[in-house]
mmCIF file with all atom_site columns, C-alpha atoms in Angstrom:
data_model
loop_
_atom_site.group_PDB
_atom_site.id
_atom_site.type_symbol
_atom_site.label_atom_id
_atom_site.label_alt_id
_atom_site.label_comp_id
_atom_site.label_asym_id
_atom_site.label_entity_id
_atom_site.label_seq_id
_atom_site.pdbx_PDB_ins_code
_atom_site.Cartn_x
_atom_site.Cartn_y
_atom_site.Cartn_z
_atom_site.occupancy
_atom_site.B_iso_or_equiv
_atom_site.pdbx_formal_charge
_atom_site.auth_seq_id
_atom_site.auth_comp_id
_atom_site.auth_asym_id
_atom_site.auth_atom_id
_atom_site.pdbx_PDB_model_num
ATOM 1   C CA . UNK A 1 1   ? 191.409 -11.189 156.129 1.00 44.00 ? 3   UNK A CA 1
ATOM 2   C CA . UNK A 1 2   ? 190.912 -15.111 156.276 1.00 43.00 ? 4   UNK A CA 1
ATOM 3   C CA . UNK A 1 3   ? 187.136 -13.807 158.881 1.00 47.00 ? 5   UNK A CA 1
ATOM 4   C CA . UNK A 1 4   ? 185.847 -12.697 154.998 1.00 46.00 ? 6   UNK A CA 1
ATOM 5   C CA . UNK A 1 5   ? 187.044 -15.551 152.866 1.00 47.00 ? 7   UNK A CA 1
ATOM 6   C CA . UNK A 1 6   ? 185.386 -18.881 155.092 1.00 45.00 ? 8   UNK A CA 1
ATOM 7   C CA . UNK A 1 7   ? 182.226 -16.744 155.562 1.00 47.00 ? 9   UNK A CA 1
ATOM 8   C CA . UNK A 1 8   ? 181.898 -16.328 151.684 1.00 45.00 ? 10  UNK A CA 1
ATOM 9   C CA . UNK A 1 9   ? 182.721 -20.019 150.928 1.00 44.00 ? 11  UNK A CA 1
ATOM 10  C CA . UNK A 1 10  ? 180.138 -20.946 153.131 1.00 44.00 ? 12  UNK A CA 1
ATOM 11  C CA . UNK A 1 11  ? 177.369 -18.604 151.724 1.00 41.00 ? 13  UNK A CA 1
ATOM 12  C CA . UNK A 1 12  ? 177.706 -20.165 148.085 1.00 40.00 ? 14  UNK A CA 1
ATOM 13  C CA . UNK A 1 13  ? 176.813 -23.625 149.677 1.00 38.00 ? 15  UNK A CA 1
ATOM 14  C CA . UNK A 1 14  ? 173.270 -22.430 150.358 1.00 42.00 ? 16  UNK A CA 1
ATOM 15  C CA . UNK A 1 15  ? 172.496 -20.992 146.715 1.00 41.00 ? 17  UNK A CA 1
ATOM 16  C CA . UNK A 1 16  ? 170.962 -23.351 143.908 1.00 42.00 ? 18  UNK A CA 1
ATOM 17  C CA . UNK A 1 17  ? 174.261 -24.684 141.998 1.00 40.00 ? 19  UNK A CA 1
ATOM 18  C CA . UNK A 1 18  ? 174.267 -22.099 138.972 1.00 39.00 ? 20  UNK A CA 1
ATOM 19  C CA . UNK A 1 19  ? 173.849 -19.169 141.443 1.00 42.00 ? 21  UNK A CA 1
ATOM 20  C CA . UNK A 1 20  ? 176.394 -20.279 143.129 1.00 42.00 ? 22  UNK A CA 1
ATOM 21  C CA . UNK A 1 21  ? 178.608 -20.439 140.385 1.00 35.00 ? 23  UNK A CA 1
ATOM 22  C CA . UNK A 1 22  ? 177.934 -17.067 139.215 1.00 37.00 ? 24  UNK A CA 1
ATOM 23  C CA . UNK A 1 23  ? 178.480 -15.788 142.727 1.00 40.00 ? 25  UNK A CA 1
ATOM 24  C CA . UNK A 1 24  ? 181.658 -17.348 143.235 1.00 38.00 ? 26  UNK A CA 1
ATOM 25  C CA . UNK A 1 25  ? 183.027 -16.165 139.878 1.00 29.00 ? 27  UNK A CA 1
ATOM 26  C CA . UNK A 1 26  ? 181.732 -12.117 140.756 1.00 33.00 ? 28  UNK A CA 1
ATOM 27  C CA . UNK A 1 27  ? 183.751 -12.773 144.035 1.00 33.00 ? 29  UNK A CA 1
ATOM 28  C CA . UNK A 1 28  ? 187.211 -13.558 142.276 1.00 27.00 ? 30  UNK A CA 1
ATOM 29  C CA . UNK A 1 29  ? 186.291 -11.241 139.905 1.00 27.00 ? 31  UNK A CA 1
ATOM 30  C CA . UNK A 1 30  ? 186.007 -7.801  141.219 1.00 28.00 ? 32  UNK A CA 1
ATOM 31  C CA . UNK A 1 31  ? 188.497 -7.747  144.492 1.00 31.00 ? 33  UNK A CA 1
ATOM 32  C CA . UNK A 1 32  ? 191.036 -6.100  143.191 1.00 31.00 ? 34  UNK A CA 1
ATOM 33  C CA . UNK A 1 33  ? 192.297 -3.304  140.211 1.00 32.00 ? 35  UNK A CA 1
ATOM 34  C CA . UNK A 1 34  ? 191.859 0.339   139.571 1.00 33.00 ? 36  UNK A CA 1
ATOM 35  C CA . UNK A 1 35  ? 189.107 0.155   136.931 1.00 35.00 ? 37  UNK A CA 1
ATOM 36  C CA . UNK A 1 36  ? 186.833 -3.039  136.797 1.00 36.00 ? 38  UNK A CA 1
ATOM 37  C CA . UNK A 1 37  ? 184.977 -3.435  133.601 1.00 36.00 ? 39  UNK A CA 1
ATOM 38  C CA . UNK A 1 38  ? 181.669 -5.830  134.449 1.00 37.00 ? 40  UNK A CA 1
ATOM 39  C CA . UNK A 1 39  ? 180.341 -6.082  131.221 1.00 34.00 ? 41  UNK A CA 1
ATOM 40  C CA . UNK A 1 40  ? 178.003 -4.638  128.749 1.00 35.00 ? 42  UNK A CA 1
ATOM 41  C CA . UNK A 1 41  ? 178.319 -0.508  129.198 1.00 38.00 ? 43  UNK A CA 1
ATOM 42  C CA . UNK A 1 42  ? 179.408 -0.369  132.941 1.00 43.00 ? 44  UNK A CA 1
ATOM 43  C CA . UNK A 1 43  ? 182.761 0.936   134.154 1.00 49.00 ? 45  UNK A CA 1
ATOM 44  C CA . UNK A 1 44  ? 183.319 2.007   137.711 1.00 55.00 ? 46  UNK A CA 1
ATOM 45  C CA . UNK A 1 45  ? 186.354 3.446   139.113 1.00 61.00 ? 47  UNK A CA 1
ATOM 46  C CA . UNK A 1 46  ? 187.996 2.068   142.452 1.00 58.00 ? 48  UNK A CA 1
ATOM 47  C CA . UNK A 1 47  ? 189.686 4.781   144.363 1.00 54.00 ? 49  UNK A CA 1
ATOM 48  C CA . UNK A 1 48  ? 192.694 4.302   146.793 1.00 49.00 ? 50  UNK A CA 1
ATOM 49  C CA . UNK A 1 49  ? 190.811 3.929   149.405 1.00 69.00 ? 51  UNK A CA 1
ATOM 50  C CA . UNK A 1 50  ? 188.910 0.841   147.800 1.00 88.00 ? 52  UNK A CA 1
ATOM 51  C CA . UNK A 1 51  ? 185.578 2.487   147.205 1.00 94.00 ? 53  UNK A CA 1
ATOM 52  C CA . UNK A 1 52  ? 184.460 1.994   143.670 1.00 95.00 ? 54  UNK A CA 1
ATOM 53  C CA . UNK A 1 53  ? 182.365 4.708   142.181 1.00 96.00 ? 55  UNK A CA 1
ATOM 54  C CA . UNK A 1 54  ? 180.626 4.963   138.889 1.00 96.00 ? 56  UNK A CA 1
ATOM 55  C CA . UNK A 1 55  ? 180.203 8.459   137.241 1.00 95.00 ? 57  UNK A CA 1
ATOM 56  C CA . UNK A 1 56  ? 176.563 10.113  136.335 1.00 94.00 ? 58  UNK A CA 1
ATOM 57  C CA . UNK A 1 57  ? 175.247 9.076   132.985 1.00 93.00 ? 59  UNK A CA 1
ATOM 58  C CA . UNK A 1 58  ? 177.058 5.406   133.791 1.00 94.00 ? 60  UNK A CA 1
ATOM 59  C CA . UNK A 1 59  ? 175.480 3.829   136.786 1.00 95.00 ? 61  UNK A CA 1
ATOM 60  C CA . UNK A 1 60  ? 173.402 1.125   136.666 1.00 94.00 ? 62  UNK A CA 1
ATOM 61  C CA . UNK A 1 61  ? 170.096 0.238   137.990 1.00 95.00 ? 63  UNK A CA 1
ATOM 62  C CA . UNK A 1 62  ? 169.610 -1.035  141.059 1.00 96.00 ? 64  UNK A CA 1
ATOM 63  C CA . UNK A 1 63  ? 167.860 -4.255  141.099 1.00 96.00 ? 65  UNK A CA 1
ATOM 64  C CA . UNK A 1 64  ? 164.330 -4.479  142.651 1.00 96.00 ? 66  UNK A CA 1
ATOM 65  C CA . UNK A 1 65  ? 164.854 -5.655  146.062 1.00 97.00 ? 67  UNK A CA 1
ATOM 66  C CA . UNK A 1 66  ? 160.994 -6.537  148.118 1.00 98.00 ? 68  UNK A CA 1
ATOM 67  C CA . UNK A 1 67  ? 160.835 -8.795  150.804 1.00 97.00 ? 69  UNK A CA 1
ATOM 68  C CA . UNK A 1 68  ? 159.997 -8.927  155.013 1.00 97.00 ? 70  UNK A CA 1
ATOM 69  C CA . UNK A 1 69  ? 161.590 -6.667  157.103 1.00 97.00 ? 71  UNK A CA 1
ATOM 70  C CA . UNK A 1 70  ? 163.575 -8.253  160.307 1.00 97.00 ? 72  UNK A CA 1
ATOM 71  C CA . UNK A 1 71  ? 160.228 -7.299  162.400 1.00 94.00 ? 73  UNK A CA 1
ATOM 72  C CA . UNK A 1 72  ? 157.875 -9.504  159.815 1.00 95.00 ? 74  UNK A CA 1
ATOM 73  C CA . UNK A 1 73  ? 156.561 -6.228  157.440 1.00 96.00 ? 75  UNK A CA 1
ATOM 74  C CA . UNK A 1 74  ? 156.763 -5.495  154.074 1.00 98.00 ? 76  UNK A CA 1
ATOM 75  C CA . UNK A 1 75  ? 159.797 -3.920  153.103 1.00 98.00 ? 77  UNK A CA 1
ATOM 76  C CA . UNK A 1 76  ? 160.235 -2.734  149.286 1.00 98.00 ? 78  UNK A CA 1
ATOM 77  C CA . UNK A 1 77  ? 163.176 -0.258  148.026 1.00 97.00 ? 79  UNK A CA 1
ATOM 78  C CA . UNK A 1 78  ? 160.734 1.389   145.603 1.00 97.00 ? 80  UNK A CA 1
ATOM 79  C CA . UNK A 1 79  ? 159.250 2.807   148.683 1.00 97.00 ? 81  UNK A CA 1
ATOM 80  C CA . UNK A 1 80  ? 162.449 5.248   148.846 1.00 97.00 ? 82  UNK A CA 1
ATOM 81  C CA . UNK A 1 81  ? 162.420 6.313   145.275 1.00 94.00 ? 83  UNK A CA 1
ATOM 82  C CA . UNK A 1 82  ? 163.720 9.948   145.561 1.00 97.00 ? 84  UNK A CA 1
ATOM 83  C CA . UNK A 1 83  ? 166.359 9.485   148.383 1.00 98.00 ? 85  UNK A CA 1
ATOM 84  C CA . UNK A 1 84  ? 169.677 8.281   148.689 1.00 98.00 ? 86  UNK A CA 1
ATOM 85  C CA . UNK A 1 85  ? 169.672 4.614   149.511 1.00 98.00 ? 87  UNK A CA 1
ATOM 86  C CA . UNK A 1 86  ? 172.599 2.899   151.664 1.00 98.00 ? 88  UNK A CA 1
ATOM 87  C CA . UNK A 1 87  ? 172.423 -0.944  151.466 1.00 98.00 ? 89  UNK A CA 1
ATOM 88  C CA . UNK A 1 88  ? 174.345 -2.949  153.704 1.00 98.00 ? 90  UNK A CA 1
ATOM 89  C CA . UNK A 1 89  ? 174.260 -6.567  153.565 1.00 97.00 ? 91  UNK A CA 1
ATOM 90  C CA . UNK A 1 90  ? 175.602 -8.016  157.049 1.00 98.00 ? 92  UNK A CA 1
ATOM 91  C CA . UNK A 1 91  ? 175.153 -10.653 159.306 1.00 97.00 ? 93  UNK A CA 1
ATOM 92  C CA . UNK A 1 92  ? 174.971 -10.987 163.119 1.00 97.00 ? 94  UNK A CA 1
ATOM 93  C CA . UNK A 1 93  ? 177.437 -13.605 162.719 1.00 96.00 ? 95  UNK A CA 1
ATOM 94  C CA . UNK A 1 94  ? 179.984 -11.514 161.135 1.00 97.00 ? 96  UNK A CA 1
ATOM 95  C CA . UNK A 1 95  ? 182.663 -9.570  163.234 1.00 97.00 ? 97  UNK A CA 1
ATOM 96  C CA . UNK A 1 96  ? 183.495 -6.679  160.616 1.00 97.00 ? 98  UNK A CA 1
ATOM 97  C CA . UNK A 1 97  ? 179.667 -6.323  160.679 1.00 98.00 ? 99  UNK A CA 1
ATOM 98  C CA . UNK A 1 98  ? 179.851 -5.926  164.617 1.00 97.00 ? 100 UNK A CA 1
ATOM 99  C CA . UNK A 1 99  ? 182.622 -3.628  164.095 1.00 97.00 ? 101 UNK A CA 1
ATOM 100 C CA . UNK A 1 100 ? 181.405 -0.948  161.752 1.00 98.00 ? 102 UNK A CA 1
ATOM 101 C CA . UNK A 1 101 ? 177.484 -1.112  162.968 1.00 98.00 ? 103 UNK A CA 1
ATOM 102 C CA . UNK A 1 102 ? 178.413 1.999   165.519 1.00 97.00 ? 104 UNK A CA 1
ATOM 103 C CA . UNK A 1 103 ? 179.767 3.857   162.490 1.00 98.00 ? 105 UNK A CA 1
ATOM 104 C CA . UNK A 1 104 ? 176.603 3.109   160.397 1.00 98.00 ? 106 UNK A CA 1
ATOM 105 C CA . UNK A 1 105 ? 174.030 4.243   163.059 1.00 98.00 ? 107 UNK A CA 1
ATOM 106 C CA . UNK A 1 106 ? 175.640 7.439   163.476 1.00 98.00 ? 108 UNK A CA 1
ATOM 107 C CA . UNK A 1 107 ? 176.163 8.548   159.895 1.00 98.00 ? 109 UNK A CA 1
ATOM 108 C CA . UNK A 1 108 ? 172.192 7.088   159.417 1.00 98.00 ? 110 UNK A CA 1
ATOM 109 C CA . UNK A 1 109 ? 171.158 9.730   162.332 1.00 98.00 ? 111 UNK A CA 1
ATOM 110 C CA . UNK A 1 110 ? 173.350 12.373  160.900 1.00 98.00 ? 112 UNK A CA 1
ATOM 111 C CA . UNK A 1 111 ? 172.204 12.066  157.348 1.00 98.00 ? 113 UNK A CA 1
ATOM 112 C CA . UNK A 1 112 ? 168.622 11.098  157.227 1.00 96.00 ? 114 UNK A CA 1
ATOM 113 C CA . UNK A 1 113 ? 167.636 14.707  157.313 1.00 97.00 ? 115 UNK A CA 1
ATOM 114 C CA . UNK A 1 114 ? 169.495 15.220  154.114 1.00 97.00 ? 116 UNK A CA 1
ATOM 115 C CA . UNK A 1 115 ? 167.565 12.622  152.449 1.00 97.00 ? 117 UNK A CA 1
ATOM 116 C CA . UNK A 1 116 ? 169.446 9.994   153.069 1.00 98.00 ? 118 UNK A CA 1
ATOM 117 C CA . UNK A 1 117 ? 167.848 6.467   154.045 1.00 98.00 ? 119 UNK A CA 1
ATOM 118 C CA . UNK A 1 118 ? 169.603 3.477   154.848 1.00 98.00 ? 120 UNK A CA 1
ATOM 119 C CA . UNK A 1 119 ? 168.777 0.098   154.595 1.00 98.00 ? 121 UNK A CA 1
ATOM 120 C CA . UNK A 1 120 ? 170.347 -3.091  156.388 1.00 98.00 ? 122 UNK A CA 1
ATOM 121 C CA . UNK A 1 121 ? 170.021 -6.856  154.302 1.00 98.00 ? 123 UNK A CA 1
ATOM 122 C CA . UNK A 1 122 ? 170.530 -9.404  156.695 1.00 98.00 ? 124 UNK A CA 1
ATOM 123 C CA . UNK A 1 123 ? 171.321 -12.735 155.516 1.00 96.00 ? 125 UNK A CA 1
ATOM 124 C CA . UNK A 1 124 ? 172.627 -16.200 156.697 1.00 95.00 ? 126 UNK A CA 1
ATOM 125 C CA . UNK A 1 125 ? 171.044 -15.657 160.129 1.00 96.00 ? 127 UNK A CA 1
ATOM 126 C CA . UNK A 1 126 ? 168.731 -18.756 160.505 1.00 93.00 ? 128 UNK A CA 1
ATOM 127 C CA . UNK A 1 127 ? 166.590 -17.125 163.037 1.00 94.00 ? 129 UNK A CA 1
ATOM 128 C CA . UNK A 1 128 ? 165.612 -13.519 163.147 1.00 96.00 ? 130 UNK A CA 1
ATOM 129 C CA . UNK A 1 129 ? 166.290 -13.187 167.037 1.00 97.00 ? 131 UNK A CA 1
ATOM 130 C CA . UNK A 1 130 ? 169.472 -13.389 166.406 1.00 96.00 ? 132 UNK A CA 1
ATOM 131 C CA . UNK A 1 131 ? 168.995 -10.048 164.213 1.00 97.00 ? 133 UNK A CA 1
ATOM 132 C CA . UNK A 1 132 ? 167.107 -8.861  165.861 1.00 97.00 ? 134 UNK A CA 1
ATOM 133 C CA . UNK A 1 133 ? 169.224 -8.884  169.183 1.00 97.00 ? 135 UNK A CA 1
ATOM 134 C CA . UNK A 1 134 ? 172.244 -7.454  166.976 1.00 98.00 ? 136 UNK A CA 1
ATOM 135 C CA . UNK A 1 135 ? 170.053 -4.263  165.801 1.00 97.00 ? 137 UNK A CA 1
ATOM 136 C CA . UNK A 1 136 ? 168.715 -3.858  169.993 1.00 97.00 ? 138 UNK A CA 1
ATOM 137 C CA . UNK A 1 137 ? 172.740 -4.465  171.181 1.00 97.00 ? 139 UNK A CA 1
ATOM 138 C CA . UNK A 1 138 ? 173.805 -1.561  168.425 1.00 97.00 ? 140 UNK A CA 1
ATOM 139 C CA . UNK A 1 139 ? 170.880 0.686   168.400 1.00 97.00 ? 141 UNK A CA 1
ATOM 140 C CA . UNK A 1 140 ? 170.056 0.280   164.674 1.00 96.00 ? 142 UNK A CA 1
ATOM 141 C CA . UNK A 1 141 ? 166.664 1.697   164.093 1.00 96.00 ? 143 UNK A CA 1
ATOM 142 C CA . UNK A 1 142 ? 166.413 1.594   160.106 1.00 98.00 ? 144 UNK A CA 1
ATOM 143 C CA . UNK A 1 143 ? 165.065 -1.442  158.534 1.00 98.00 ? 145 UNK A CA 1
ATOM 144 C CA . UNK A 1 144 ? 166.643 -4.318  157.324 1.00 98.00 ? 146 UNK A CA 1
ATOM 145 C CA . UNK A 1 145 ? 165.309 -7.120  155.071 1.00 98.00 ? 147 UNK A CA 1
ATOM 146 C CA . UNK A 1 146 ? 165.797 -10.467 156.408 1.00 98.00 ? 148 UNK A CA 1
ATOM 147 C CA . UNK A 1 147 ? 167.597 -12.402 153.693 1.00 97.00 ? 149 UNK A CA 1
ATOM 148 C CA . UNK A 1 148 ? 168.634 -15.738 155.184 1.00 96.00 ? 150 UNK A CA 1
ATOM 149 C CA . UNK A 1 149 ? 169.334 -17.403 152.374 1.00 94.00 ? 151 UNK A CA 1
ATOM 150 C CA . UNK A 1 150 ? 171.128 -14.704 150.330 1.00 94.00 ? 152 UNK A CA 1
ATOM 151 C CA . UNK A 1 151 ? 168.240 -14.481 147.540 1.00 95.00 ? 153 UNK A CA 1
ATOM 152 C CA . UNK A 1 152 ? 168.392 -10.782 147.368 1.00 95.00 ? 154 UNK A CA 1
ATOM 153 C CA . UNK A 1 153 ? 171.771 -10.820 146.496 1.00 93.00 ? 155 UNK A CA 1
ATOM 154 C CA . UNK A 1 154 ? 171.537 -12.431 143.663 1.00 93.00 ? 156 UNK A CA 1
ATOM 155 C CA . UNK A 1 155 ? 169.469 -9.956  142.120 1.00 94.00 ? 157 UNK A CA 1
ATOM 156 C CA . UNK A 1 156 ? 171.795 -7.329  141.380 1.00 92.00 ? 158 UNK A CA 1
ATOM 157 C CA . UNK A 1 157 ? 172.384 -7.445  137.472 1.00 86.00 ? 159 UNK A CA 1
ATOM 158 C CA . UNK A 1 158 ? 176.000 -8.632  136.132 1.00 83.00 ? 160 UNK A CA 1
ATOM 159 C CA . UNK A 1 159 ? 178.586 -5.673  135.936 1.00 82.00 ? 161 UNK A CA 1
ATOM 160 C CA . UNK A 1 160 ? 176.830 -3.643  138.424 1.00 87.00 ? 162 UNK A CA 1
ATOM 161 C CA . UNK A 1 161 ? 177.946 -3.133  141.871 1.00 91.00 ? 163 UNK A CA 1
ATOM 162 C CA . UNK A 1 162 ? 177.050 -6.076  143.898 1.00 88.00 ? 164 UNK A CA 1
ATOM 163 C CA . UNK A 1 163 ? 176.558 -6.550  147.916 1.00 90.00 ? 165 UNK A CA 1
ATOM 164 C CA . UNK A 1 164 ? 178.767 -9.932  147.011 1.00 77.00 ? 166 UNK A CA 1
ATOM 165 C CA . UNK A 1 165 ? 180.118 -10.639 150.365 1.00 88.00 ? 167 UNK A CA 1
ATOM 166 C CA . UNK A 1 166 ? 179.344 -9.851  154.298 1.00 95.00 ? 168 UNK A CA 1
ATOM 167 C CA . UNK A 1 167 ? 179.541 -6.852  154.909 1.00 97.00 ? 169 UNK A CA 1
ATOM 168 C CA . UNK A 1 168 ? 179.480 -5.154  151.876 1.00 97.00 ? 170 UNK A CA 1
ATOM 169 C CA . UNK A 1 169 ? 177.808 -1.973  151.288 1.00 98.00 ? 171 UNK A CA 1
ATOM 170 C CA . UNK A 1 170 ? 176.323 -0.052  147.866 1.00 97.00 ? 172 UNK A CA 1
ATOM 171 C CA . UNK A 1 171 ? 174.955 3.347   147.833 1.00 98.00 ? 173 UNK A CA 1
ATOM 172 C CA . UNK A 1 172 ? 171.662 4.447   145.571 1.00 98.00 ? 174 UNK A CA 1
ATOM 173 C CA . UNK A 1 173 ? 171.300 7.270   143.917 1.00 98.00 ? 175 UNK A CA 1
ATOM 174 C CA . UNK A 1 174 ? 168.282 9.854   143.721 1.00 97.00 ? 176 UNK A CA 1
ATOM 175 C CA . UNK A 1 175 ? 167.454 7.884   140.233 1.00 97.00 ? 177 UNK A CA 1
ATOM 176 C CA . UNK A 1 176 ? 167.510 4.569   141.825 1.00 97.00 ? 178 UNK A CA 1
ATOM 177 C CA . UNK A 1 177 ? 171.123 4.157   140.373 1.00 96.00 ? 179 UNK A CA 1
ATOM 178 C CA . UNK A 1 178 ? 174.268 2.135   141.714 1.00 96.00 ? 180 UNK A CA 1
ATOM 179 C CA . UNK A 1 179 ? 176.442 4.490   142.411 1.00 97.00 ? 181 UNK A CA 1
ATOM 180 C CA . UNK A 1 180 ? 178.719 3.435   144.773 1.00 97.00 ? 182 UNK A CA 1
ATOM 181 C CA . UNK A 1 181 ? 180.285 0.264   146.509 1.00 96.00 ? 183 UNK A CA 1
ATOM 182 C CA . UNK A 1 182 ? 182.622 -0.611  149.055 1.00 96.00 ? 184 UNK A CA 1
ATOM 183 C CA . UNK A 1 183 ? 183.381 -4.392  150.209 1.00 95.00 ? 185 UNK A CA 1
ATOM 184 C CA . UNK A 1 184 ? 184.270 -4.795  153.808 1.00 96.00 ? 186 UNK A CA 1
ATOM 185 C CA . UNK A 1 185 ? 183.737 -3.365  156.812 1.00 97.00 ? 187 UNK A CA 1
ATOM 186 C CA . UNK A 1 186 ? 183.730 0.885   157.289 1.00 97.00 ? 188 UNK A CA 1
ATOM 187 C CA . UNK A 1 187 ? 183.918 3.235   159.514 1.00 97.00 ? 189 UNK A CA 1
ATOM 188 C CA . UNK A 1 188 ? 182.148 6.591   159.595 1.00 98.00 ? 190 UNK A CA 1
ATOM 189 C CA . UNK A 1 189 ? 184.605 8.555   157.313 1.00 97.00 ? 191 UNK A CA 1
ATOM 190 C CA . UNK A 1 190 ? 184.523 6.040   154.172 1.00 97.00 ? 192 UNK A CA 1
ATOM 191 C CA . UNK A 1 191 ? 180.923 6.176   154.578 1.00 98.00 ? 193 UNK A CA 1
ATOM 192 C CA . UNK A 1 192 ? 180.831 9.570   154.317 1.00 98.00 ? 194 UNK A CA 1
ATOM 193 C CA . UNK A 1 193 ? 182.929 9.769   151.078 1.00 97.00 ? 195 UNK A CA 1
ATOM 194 C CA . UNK A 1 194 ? 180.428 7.528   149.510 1.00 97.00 ? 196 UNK A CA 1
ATOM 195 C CA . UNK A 1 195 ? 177.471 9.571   150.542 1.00 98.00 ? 197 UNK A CA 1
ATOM 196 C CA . UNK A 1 196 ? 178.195 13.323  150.597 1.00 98.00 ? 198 UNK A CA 1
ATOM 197 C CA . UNK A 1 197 ? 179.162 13.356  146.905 1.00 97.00 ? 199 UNK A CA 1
ATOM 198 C CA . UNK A 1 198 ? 175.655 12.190  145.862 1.00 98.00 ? 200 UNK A CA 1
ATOM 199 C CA . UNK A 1 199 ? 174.251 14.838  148.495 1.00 97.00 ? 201 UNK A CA 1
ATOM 200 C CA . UNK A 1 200 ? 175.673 17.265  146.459 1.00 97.00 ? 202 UNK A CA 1
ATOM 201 C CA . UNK A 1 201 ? 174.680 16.083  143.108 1.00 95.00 ? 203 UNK A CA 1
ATOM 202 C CA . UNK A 1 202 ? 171.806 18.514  141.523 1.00 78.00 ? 204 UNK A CA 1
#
C-alpha cells in the first residue's frame, strides 16, 4: 500500500496551501470505518468490500466538473445529465491505475448501452502524451479531462464522496447525484456492484 501513500503526498505539494490542507485532512479522514459522517446532512455507508454507498433521498450533488478533454476539446459533465456517470481520476504514472484500466474498458463497452457513460480525470501528468499513450496502450475510448494539476478535484463539496487520491473512482447518478465511491484500484466485479444497483433504480 506504501505505491498510494507517496503518490498522494506528492499531489498536495502542487495545490495552493489551503487546498492542500483541506485535501490532506479529507485523506486521513475518510480511509477507514463502517459509516463516515462528512458533515452537514450526508451519511454514506462503506460496505465490506470498501465501496461506500449513499442511499436515495441522501446523495449529494456532484460538483460541476468543465474543462479540456485529453485530445484538446471541451469536455463538460452536464453534457451527460440523464446517464449514469463513472469518474475515475488516474494517472499514467500510477500502477493500480495500469492495473485496473483493462477492467474499466470492458465494463465501459458492456454498459454504455444501458446508459451508462464513463468518464476518465487525468491528473499529475505534465504532458498529455503521456495520457494519451496510456489510453492508445489500454484501448480506452471514453473521454477523460486532463487535470494536471488536480483542480477538478478540489471541487467536490465537503462530506460528499471525493476522487481524493489516484485512482479513485465515484459513480453519478441519473440526478447528477454522488452515489457511490470506491478508493483504489478495481477490477471488473467491484465495478459492477457500484453500477448495476443504480441501473436498476426507477
Amino acid at each position: 500500500m506504501s505505491h498510494g501513500r507517496a503518490p498522494r503526498r506528492r499531489f498536495t505539494l502542487l495545490a495552493a496551501p489551503a487546498a492542500a490542507a483541506a485535501l490532506a485532512l479529507t485523506l486521513t479522514a475518510c480511509g477507514s470505518g463502517n459509516k463516515t459522517g462528512g458533515g452537514g446532512d450526508t451519511h454514506f455507508v462503506t460496505g465490506s468490500g470498501g465501496i461506500s454507498t449513499a442511499a436515495k433521498g441522501e446523495r449529494a450533488d456532484a460538483p460541476k466538473l468543465d474543462g479540456q478533454s485529453l485530445d484538446g476539446k471541451k469536455l463538460d459533465l452536464a453534457d451527460y445529465k440523464g446517464k449514469i456517470i463513472v469518474l475515475n481520476a488516474w494517472g499514467s504514472w500510477c500502477a493500480p491505475c495500469r492495473l485496473e484500466a483493462k477492467y474499466f474498458k470492458k465494463v465501459a463497452e458492456a454498459t454504455k448501452d444501458q446508459g451508462v457513460q464513463f468518464i476518465g480525470v487525468n491528473t499529475r501528468d505534465t504532458e498529455r502524451a503521456q495520457a494519451v499513450s496510456f489510453e492508445e496502450n489500454f484501448g480506452v475510448t471514453y473521454p477523460s479531462f486532463y487535470d494536471p494539476t488536480g483542480k477538478l478535484l478540489l471541487r467536490f463539496p465537503k462530506g460528499t464522496f471525493r476522487l481524493q487520491s489516484i485512482p479513485s473512482t465515484v459513480v453519478i447518478d441519473r440526478d447528477g447525484k454522488l452515489a457511490a465511491r470506491f478508493v483504489g484500484g478495481l477490477d471488473d466485479t467491484q465495478l459492477h456492484k457500484m453500477i448495476d444497483p443504480l441501473i436498476a433504480e426507477k
